CSV table of C-alpha atoms in Angstrom, one decimal:
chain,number,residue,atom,x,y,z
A,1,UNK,CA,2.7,-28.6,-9.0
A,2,UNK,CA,4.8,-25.3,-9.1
A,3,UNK,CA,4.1,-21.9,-10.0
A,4,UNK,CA,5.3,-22.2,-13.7
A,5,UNK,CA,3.2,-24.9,-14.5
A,6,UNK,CA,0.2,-23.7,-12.8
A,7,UNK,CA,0.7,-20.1,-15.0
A,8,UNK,CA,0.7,-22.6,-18.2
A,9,UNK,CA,-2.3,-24.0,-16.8
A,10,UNK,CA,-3.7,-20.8,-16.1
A,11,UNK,CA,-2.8,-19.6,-19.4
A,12,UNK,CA,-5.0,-22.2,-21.4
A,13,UNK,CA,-8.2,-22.3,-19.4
A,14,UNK,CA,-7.8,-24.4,-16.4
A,15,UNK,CA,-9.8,-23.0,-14.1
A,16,UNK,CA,-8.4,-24.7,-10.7
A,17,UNK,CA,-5.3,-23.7,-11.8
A,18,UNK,CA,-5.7,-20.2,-11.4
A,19,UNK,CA,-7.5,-20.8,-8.4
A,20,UNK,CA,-4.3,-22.3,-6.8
A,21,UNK,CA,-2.0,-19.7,-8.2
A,22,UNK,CA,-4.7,-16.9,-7.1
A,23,UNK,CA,-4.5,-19.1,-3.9
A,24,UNK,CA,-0.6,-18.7,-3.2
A,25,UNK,CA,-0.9,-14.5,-3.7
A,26,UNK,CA,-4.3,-13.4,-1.8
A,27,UNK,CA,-2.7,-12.3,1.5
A,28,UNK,CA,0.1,-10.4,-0.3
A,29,UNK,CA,-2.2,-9.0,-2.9
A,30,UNK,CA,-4.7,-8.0,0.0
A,31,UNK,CA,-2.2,-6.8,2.4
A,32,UNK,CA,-0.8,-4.1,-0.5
A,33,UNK,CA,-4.0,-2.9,-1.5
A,34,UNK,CA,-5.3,-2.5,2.2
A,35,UNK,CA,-2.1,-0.2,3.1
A,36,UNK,CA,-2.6,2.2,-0.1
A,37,UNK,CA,-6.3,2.9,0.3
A,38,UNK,CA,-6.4,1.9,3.9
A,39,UNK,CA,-10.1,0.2,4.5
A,40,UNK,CA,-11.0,-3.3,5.1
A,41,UNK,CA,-14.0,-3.8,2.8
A,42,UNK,CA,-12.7,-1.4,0.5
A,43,UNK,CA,-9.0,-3.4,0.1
A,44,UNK,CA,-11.6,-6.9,-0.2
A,45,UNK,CA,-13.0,-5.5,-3.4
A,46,UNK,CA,-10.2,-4.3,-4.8
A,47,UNK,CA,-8.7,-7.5,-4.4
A,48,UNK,CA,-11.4,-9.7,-5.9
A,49,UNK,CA,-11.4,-7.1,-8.6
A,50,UNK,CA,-8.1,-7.4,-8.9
A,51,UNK,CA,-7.9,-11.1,-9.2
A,52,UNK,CA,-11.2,-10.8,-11.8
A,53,UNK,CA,-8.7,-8.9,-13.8
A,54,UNK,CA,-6.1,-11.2,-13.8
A,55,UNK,CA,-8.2,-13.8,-14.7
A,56,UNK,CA,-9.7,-12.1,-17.9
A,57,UNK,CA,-5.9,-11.1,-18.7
A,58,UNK,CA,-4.2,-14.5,-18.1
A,59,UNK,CA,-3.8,-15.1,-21.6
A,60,UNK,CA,-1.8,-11.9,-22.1
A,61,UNK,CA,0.9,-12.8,-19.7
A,62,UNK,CA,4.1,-12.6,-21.5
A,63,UNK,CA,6.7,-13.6,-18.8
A,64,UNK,CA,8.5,-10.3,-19.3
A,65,UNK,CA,8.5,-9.6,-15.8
A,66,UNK,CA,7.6,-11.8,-13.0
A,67,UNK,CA,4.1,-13.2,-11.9
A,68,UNK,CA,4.3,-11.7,-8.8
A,69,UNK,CA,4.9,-8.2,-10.8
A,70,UNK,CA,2.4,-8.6,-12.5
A,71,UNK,CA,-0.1,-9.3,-9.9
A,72,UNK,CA,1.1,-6.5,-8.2
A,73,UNK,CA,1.1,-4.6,-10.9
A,74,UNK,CA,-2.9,-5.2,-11.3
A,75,UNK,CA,-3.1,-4.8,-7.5
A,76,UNK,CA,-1.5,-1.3,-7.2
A,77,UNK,CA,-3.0,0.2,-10.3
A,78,UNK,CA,-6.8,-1.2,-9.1
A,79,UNK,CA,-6.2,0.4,-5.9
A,80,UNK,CA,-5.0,4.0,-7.4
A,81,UNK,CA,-7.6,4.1,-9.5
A,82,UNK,CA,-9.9,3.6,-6.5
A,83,UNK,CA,-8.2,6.2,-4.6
A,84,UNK,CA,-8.4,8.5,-8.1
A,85,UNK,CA,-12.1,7.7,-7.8
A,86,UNK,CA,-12.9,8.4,-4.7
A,87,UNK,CA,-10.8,11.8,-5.0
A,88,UNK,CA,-13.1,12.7,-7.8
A,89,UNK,CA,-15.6,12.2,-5.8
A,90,UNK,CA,-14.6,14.6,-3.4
A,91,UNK,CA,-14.5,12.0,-0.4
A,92,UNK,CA,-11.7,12.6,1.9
A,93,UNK,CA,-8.9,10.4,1.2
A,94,UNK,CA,-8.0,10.1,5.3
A,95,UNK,CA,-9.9,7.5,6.3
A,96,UNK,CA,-9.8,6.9,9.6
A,97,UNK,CA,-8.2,3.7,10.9
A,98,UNK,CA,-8.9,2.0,14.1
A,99,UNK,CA,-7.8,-1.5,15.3
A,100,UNK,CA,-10.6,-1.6,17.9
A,101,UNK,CA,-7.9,-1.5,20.2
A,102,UNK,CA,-8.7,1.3,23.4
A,103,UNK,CA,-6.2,3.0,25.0
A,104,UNK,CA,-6.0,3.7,28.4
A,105,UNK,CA,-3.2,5.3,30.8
A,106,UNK,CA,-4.2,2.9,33.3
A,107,UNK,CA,-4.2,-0.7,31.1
A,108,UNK,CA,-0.5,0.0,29.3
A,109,UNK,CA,2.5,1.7,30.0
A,110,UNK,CA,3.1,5.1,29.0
A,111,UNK,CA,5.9,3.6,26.6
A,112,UNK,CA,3.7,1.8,24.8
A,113,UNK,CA,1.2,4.3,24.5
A,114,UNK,CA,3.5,6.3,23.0
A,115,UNK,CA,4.7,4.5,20.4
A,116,UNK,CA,1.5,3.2,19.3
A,117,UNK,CA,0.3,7.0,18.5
A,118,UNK,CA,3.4,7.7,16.6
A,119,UNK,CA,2.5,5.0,14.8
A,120,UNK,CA,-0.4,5.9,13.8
A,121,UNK,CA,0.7,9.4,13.3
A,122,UNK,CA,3.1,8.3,11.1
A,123,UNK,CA,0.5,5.6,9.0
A,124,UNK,CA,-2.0,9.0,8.9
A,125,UNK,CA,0.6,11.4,7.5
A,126,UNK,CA,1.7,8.4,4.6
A,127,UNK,CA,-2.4,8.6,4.1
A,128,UNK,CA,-2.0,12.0,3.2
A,129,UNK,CA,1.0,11.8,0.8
A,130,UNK,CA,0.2,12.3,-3.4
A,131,UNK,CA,-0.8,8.7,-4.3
A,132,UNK,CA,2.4,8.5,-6.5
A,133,UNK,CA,4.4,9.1,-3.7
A,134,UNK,CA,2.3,6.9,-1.4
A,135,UNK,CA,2.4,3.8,-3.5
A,136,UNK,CA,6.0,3.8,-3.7
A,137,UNK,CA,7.0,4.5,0.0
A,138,UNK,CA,4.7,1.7,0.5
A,139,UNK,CA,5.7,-1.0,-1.9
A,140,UNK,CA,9.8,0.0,-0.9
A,141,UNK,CA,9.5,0.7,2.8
A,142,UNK,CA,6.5,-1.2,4.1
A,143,UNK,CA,6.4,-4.4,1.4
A,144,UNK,CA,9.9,-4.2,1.1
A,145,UNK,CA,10.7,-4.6,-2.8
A,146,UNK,CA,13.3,-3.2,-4.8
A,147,UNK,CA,13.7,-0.3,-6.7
A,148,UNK,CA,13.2,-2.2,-10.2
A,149,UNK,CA,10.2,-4.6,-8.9
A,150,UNK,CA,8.8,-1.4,-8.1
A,151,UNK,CA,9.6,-0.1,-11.3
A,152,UNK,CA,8.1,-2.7,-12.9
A,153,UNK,CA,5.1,-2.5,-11.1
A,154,UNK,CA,4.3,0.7,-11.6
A,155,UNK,CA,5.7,0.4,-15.2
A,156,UNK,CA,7.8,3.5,-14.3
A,157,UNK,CA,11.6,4.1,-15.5
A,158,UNK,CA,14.0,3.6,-12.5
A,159,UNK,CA,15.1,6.9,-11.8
A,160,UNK,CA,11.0,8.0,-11.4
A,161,UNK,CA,10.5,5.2,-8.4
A,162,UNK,CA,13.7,6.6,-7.2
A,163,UNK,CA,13.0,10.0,-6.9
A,164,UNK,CA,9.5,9.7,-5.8
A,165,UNK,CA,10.8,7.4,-3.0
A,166,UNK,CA,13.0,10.5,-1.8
A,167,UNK,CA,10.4,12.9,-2.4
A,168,UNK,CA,7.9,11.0,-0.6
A,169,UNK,CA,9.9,10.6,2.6
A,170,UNK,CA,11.4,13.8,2.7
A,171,UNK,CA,7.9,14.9,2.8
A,172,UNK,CA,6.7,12.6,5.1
A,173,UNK,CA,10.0,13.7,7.2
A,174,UNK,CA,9.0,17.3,7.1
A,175,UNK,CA,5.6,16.5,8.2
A,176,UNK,CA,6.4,14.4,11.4
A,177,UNK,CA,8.4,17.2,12.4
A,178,UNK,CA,6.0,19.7,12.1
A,179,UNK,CA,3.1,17.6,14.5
A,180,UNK,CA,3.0,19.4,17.5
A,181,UNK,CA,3.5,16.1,19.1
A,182,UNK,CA,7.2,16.5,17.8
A,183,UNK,CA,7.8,19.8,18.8
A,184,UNK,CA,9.7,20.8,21.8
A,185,UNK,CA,8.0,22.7,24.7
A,186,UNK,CA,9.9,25.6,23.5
A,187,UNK,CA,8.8,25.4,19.6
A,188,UNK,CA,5.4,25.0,21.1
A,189,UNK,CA,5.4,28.1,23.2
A,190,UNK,CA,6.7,29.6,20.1
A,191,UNK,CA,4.3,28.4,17.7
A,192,UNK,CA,1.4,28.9,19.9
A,193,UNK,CA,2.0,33.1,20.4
A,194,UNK,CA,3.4,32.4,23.9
């Protein structure tokens, strides 16, 4: 059964439908929600709350835009008003992020050391960017949609998801360079009074 029938179905009450079209978008819905707010169990309830959502909103799906869009639509906009939440809140919106993975000099080479802390330099500073500007580095650079899914998504004229794109990794450019970690030896003598 495809995706088209399965949204008819959906659309008038059949239950197993939507649990097979919920079915063919869980990773991709979890997987977007976890890289904007960036915890496990947090990015698990967002999901089921976004796919609750869906379900009491099936019947308003008007095939303007794609299904996917508009899963990802609910996705996005549940996990930014999470991360709107939490800022109210006053909870710091870094949260930390470990893989469980230990790093030793002795177990990896130095390469490979390296690369995994600019990483997750680089994943921290995105963590840090105005959620605007987060969501759409994320759903261009890391998810790899288009400017107008974006768009769609984030129900946002073109030239907005554009510019907060630019704006988002020109910040994010500015702030990698300014880690100490990227600095020369000289520019840290500098910086440091020396």
């Amino acid at each position: 059964m495809g995706e088209e029938e399965l949204l008819e179905r959906a659309r008038n009450g059949d239950d197993e439908a939507f649990s097979l079209l919920m079915k063919n978008y869980e990773k991709y819905v979890y997987n977007v929600i976890l890289r904007i707010v960036e915890e496990k169990e947090e990015a698990k309830d967002i999901a089921q709350e976004t796919f609750i959502k869906a379900y009491m909103n099936i019947k308003t799906f008007r095939k303007d835009s794609s299904f996917k869009t508009w899963i990802y639509r609910i996705a996005v906009n549940t996990a930014m008003d999470y991360l709107r939440r939490k800022a109210r809140s006053k909870i710091d919106l870094v949260a930390t992020h470990k893989d469980g993975l230990e790093v030793k000099n002795f177990q990896m080479p130095e390469e490979v050391i390296e690369q995994r802390l600019t990483v997750e330099m680089v994943r921290k500073e995105i963590s840090k960017l105005p959620v605007d500007y987060k969501v759409a580095l994320i759903l261009k650079d890391i998810e790899g949609m288009s400017y107008e899914e974006i768009s769609n998504i984030l129900k946002i004229n073109l030239g907005t998801v554009k510019s907060r794109i630019w704006r988002a990794r020109n910040l994010l450019r500015e702030r990698i360079k300014s880690l100490p970690e990227f600095l020369s030896s000289q520019e840290r003598g500098e910086n440091n009074g020396l």
